[in-house]
GROMACS .gro file of C-alpha atoms in nm:
model
  225
    1MET     CA    1   1.379  15.746  14.045
    2PRO     CA    2   1.087  15.815  13.797
    3GLY     CA    3   0.878  15.965  14.078
    4PHE     CA    4   1.145  16.240  14.132
    5LEU     CA    5   1.120  16.362  13.762
    6THR     CA    6   0.856  16.578  13.623
    7PRO     CA    7   0.687  16.532  13.277
    8LEU     CA    8   0.899  16.812  13.153
    9ASP     CA    9   1.214  16.622  13.271
   10PHE     CA   10   1.101  16.314  13.071
   11LEU     CA   11   1.034  16.525  12.766
   12ALA     CA   12   1.382  16.691  12.788
   13LEU     CA   13   1.538  16.325  12.825
   14ALA     CA   14   1.340  16.204  12.522
   15VAL     CA   15   1.469  16.509  12.311
   16PHE     CA   16   1.821  16.451  12.439
   17ALA     CA   17   1.808  16.078  12.349
   18LEU     CA   18   1.677  16.152  12.016
   19CYS     CA   19   1.940  16.416  11.941
   20TRP     CA   20   2.225  16.182  12.036
   21THR     CA   21   2.119  15.848  11.901
   22GLY     CA   22   1.950  16.004  11.600
   23TYR     CA   23   2.244  16.200  11.500
   24ALA     CA   24   2.495  15.919  11.537
   25THR     CA   25   2.276  15.667  11.354
   26VAL     CA   26   2.205  15.914  11.055
   27VAL     CA   27   2.565  16.030  11.028
   28ASP     CA   28   2.747  15.700  11.091
   29ARG     CA   29   2.503  15.447  10.934
   30VAL     CA   30   2.351  15.615  10.631
   31PRO     CA   31   2.620  15.587  10.352
   32SER     CA   32   2.491  15.871  10.138
   33ILE     CA   33   2.528  16.111  10.432
   34HIS     CA   34   2.835  15.959  10.590
   35ARG     CA   35   3.030  16.009  10.262
   36ARG     CA   36   2.993  16.379  10.295
   37SER     CA   37   3.123  16.409  10.653
   38VAL     CA   38   3.467  16.511  10.782
   39ILE     CA   39   3.532  16.172  10.940
   40HIS     CA   40   3.479  15.998  10.602
   41ALA     CA   41   3.710  16.241  10.423
   42MET     CA   42   3.977  16.190  10.692
   43ASN     CA   43   3.952  15.810  10.649
   44GLU     CA   44   4.056  15.845  10.292
   45HIS     CA   45   4.345  16.098  10.372
   46ARG     CA   46   4.472  15.846  10.646
   47ARG     CA   47   4.464  15.561  10.389
   48ARG     CA   48   4.662  15.765  10.135
   49TRP     CA   49   4.905  15.865  10.410
   50LEU     CA   50   4.979  15.511  10.507
   51VAL     CA   51   5.005  15.388  10.134
   52ALA     CA   52   5.249  15.674  10.084
   53ALA     CA   53   5.453  15.550  10.380
   54VAL     CA   54   5.533  15.215  10.221
   55PRO     CA   55   5.838  15.315  10.028
   56ARG     CA   56   5.992  15.526  10.297
   57ASP     CA   57   6.307  15.383  10.473
   58ASN     CA   58   6.241  15.601  10.794
   59ARG     CA   59   5.898  15.592  10.941
   60ILE     CA   60   5.973  15.774  11.264
   61ALA     CA   61   5.757  16.077  11.144
   62ASP     CA   62   5.464  15.844  11.068
   63VAL     CA   63   5.477  15.675  11.410
   64GLY     CA   64   5.528  16.019  11.560
   65ILE     CA   65   5.183  16.129  11.398
   66VAL     CA   66   4.999  15.831  11.556
   67GLY     CA   67   5.181  15.920  11.884
   68ASN     CA   68   5.033  16.276  11.868
   69LEU     CA   69   4.687  16.118  11.804
   70MET     CA   70   4.740  15.890  12.105
   71SER     CA   71   4.827  16.194  12.319
   72SER     CA   72   4.518  16.395  12.255
   73THR     CA   73   4.308  16.070  12.304
   74SER     CA   74   4.488  15.990  12.627
   75PHE     CA   75   4.425  16.346  12.748
   76LEU     CA   76   4.055  16.321  12.701
   77ALA     CA   77   4.047  15.966  12.857
   78ASN     CA   78   4.234  16.096  13.160
   79THR     CA   79   3.994  16.392  13.190
   80CYS     CA   80   3.700  16.142  13.197
   81ILE     CA   81   3.838  16.000  13.522
   82PHE     CA   82   3.834  16.341  13.682
   83ILE     CA   83   3.498  16.417  13.559
   84ILE     CA   84   3.365  16.078  13.691
   85GLY     CA   85   3.522  16.137  14.024
   86GLY     CA   86   3.369  16.475  14.042
   87ALA     CA   87   3.038  16.345  13.953
   88MET     CA   88   3.063  16.081  14.225
   89ALA     CA   89   3.140  16.356  14.472
   90LEU     CA   90   2.824  16.551  14.354
   91LEU     CA   91   2.622  16.232  14.395
   92ALA     CA   92   2.725  16.194  14.760
   93SER     CA   93   2.643  16.553  14.838
   94PRO     CA   94   2.312  16.644  14.659
   95GLU     CA   95   2.237  16.933  14.920
   96VAL     CA   96   2.538  17.116  14.781
   97GLY     CA   97   2.422  17.116  14.431
   98GLN     CA   98   2.075  17.210  14.534
   99ARG     CA   99   2.201  17.505  14.737
  100VAL     CA  100   2.414  17.633  14.446
  101LEU     CA  101   2.124  17.603  14.196
  102GLY     CA  102   1.892  17.767  14.436
  103SER     CA  103   2.100  18.090  14.395
  104VAL     CA  104   2.090  18.086  14.018
  105PRO     CA  105   1.823  18.301  13.862
  106PHE     CA  106   1.559  18.109  13.663
  107ALA     CA  107   1.707  17.783  13.780
  108GLN     CA  108   1.456  17.496  13.868
  109THR     CA  109   1.587  17.356  14.183
  110PRO     CA  110   1.544  16.973  14.143
  111THR     CA  111   1.458  16.739  14.437
  112GLU     CA  112   1.722  16.516  14.570
  113GLY     CA  113   1.618  16.226  14.352
  114GLY     CA  114   1.598  16.465  14.054
  115TRP     CA  115   1.956  16.580  14.127
  116GLU     CA  116   2.074  16.223  14.146
  117ALA     CA  117   1.915  16.147  13.817
  118ARG     CA  118   2.112  16.438  13.647
  119VAL     CA  119   2.443  16.339  13.796
  120LEU     CA  120   2.381  15.960  13.715
  121LEU     CA  121   2.317  16.064  13.352
  122LEU     CA  122   2.655  16.247  13.356
  123LEU     CA  123   2.815  15.953  13.496
  124VAL     CA  124   2.676  15.718  13.232
  125ILE     CA  125   2.784  15.953  12.959
  126PHE     CA  126   3.145  15.997  13.068
  127VAL     CA  127   3.181  15.637  13.143
  128ARG     CA  128   3.084  15.561  12.788
  129ALA     CA  129   3.323  15.824  12.667
  130PHE     CA  130   3.609  15.672  12.882
  131PHE     CA  131   3.547  15.323  12.717
  132GLU     CA  132   3.531  15.459  12.371
  133LEU     CA  133   3.845  15.684  12.415
  134THR     CA  134   4.053  15.406  12.576
  135TRP     CA  135   3.957  15.156  12.307
  136ALA     CA  136   4.053  15.432  12.048
  137LEU     CA  137   4.396  15.466  12.225
  138ARG     CA  138   4.460  15.080  12.209
  139GLN     CA  139   4.374  15.076  11.841
  140PHE     CA  140   4.612  15.385  11.780
  141ASN     CA  141   4.868  15.176  11.949
  142TYR     CA  142   4.800  14.874  11.737
  143GLY     CA  143   4.832  15.102  11.428
  144SER     CA  144   5.171  15.226  11.518
  145ILE     CA  145   5.290  14.864  11.547
  146LEU     CA  146   5.149  14.784  11.208
  147ILE     CA  147   5.319  15.091  11.057
  148GLY     CA  148   5.646  14.969  11.195
  149GLY     CA  149   5.589  14.620  11.054
  150PHE     CA  150   5.490  14.652  10.686
  151GLY     CA  151   5.762  14.639  10.425
  152ARG     CA  152   5.888  14.894  10.169
  153THR     CA  153   5.781  14.716   9.835
  154PRO     CA  154   5.456  14.736   9.652
  155ALA     CA  155   5.374  14.400   9.805
  156ALA     CA  156   5.335  14.576  10.146
  157ILE     CA  157   5.051  14.791  10.027
  158PRO     CA  158   4.781  14.550  10.145
  159ALA     CA  159   4.951  14.562  10.494
  160ALA     CA  160   4.940  14.939  10.476
  161GLU     CA  161   4.562  14.923  10.396
  162ILE     CA  162   4.522  14.704  10.705
  163ALA     CA  163   4.708  14.969  10.913
  164ALA     CA  164   4.490  15.243  10.776
  165GLU     CA  165   4.176  15.039  10.867
  166VAL     CA  166   4.290  15.003  11.218
  167VAL     CA  167   4.382  15.379  11.261
  168ASN     CA  168   4.042  15.472  11.088
  169ARG     CA  169   3.853  15.263  11.343
  170ALA     CA  170   4.055  15.437  11.617
  171ALA     CA  171   3.953  15.760  11.484
  172ARG     CA  172   3.586  15.660  11.471
  173HIS     CA  173   3.589  15.563  11.833
  174PHE     CA  174   3.773  15.879  11.927
  175ASN     CA  175   3.499  16.076  11.749
  176THR     CA  176   3.230  15.882  11.939
  177GLY     CA  177   3.397  15.970  12.258
  178LEU     CA  178   3.436  16.333  12.157
  179ARG     CA  179   3.057  16.348  12.083
  180ALA     CA  180   2.995  16.211  12.436
  181TYR     CA  181   3.179  16.523  12.569
  182TYR     CA  182   2.948  16.751  12.368
  183PHE     CA  183   2.637  16.597  12.485
  184GLY     CA  184   2.776  16.577  12.845
  185LEU     CA  185   2.796  16.953  12.833
  186ALA     CA  186   2.429  16.963  12.714
  187VAL     CA  187   2.348  16.766  13.039
  188LEU     CA  188   2.481  17.053  13.248
  189ALA     CA  189   2.203  17.259  13.119
  190TRP     CA  190   1.961  17.022  13.282
  191MET     CA  191   2.097  17.127  13.602
  192VAL     CA  192   1.938  17.470  13.544
  193HIS     CA  193   1.612  17.386  13.371
  194PRO     CA  194   1.464  17.109  13.144
  195PHE     CA  195   1.393  17.370  12.875
  196ALA     CA  196   1.759  17.465  12.889
  197PHE     CA  197   1.853  17.094  12.855
  198MET     CA  198   1.645  17.070  12.538
  199LEU     CA  199   1.787  17.379  12.375
  200ALA     CA  200   2.145  17.267  12.463
  201SER     CA  201   2.074  16.928  12.314
  202LEU     CA  202   1.945  17.083  11.982
  203TRP     CA  203   2.239  17.333  11.983
  204VAL     CA  204   2.483  17.043  12.021
  205VAL     CA  205   2.349  16.864  11.718
  206HIS     CA  206   2.361  17.191  11.521
  207GLU     CA  207   2.718  17.243  11.608
  208LEU     CA  208   2.815  16.893  11.527
  209HIS     CA  209   2.643  16.905  11.194
  210ARG     CA  210   2.794  17.244  11.107
  211ARG     CA  211   3.144  17.127  11.182
  212GLU     CA  212   3.120  16.791  11.031
  213PHE     CA  213   2.921  16.893  10.703
  214ARG     CA  214   2.925  17.271  10.653
  215SER     CA  215   3.271  17.386  10.784
  216ALA     CA  216   3.560  17.520  10.602
  217VAL     CA  217   3.759  17.224  10.711
  218GLN     CA  218   3.516  16.987  10.555
  219ALA     CA  219   3.513  17.185  10.229
  220ALA     CA  220   3.900  17.164  10.213
  221LEU     CA  221   3.916  16.803  10.295
  222THR     CA  222   3.658  16.708  10.022
  223ALA     CA  223   3.780  16.970   9.753
  224GLY     CA  224   4.007  16.712   9.595
  225GLY     CA  225   3.765  16.428   9.585
   0.00000   0.00000   0.00000
């Protein structure tokens, strides 16, 4: 496989790996940065929501909210299956992809091995996304059971905190799976040219940072502390 990739391809892959792993490491594992993100703000709002649910007699609405979260997660997980199936078909017919790219202006038509490398990277990304999203789906399911199980007295607040932690971890895995979608779209640019791949990787990081740290939603979620 390495013999089918050019030095520019390896450079593009290095930029891609640095963008994805570097962004995830900094945002998720550096506390001072993570505290300013949308995901951290939503963790606190989910905790408040479930603590507020303790005295409610009827929690149908609360379980319904988790059901909505499960629906969107399930949709993305199912979509991963279709993408993986399409990538397998592309892997089996490299000449089709090469012929299509050959008609695109400025596209660098890869060799058969280069085409396989591109499709394999897409497969790895969306398999990873599938595992993250299905694990998130299971955790949302666990959360709905926990919501139905804690009591209605102040003594149930620790159980509500546990439910919030489970739902928050589900949201974290959902976010990881969603990032895989963004970076999977960046890999599509590699089909055209390695330079396009590098630019797309940097653009994805820019968009993720803007939405998680500099968007109107982030400002609204953090306005109340």
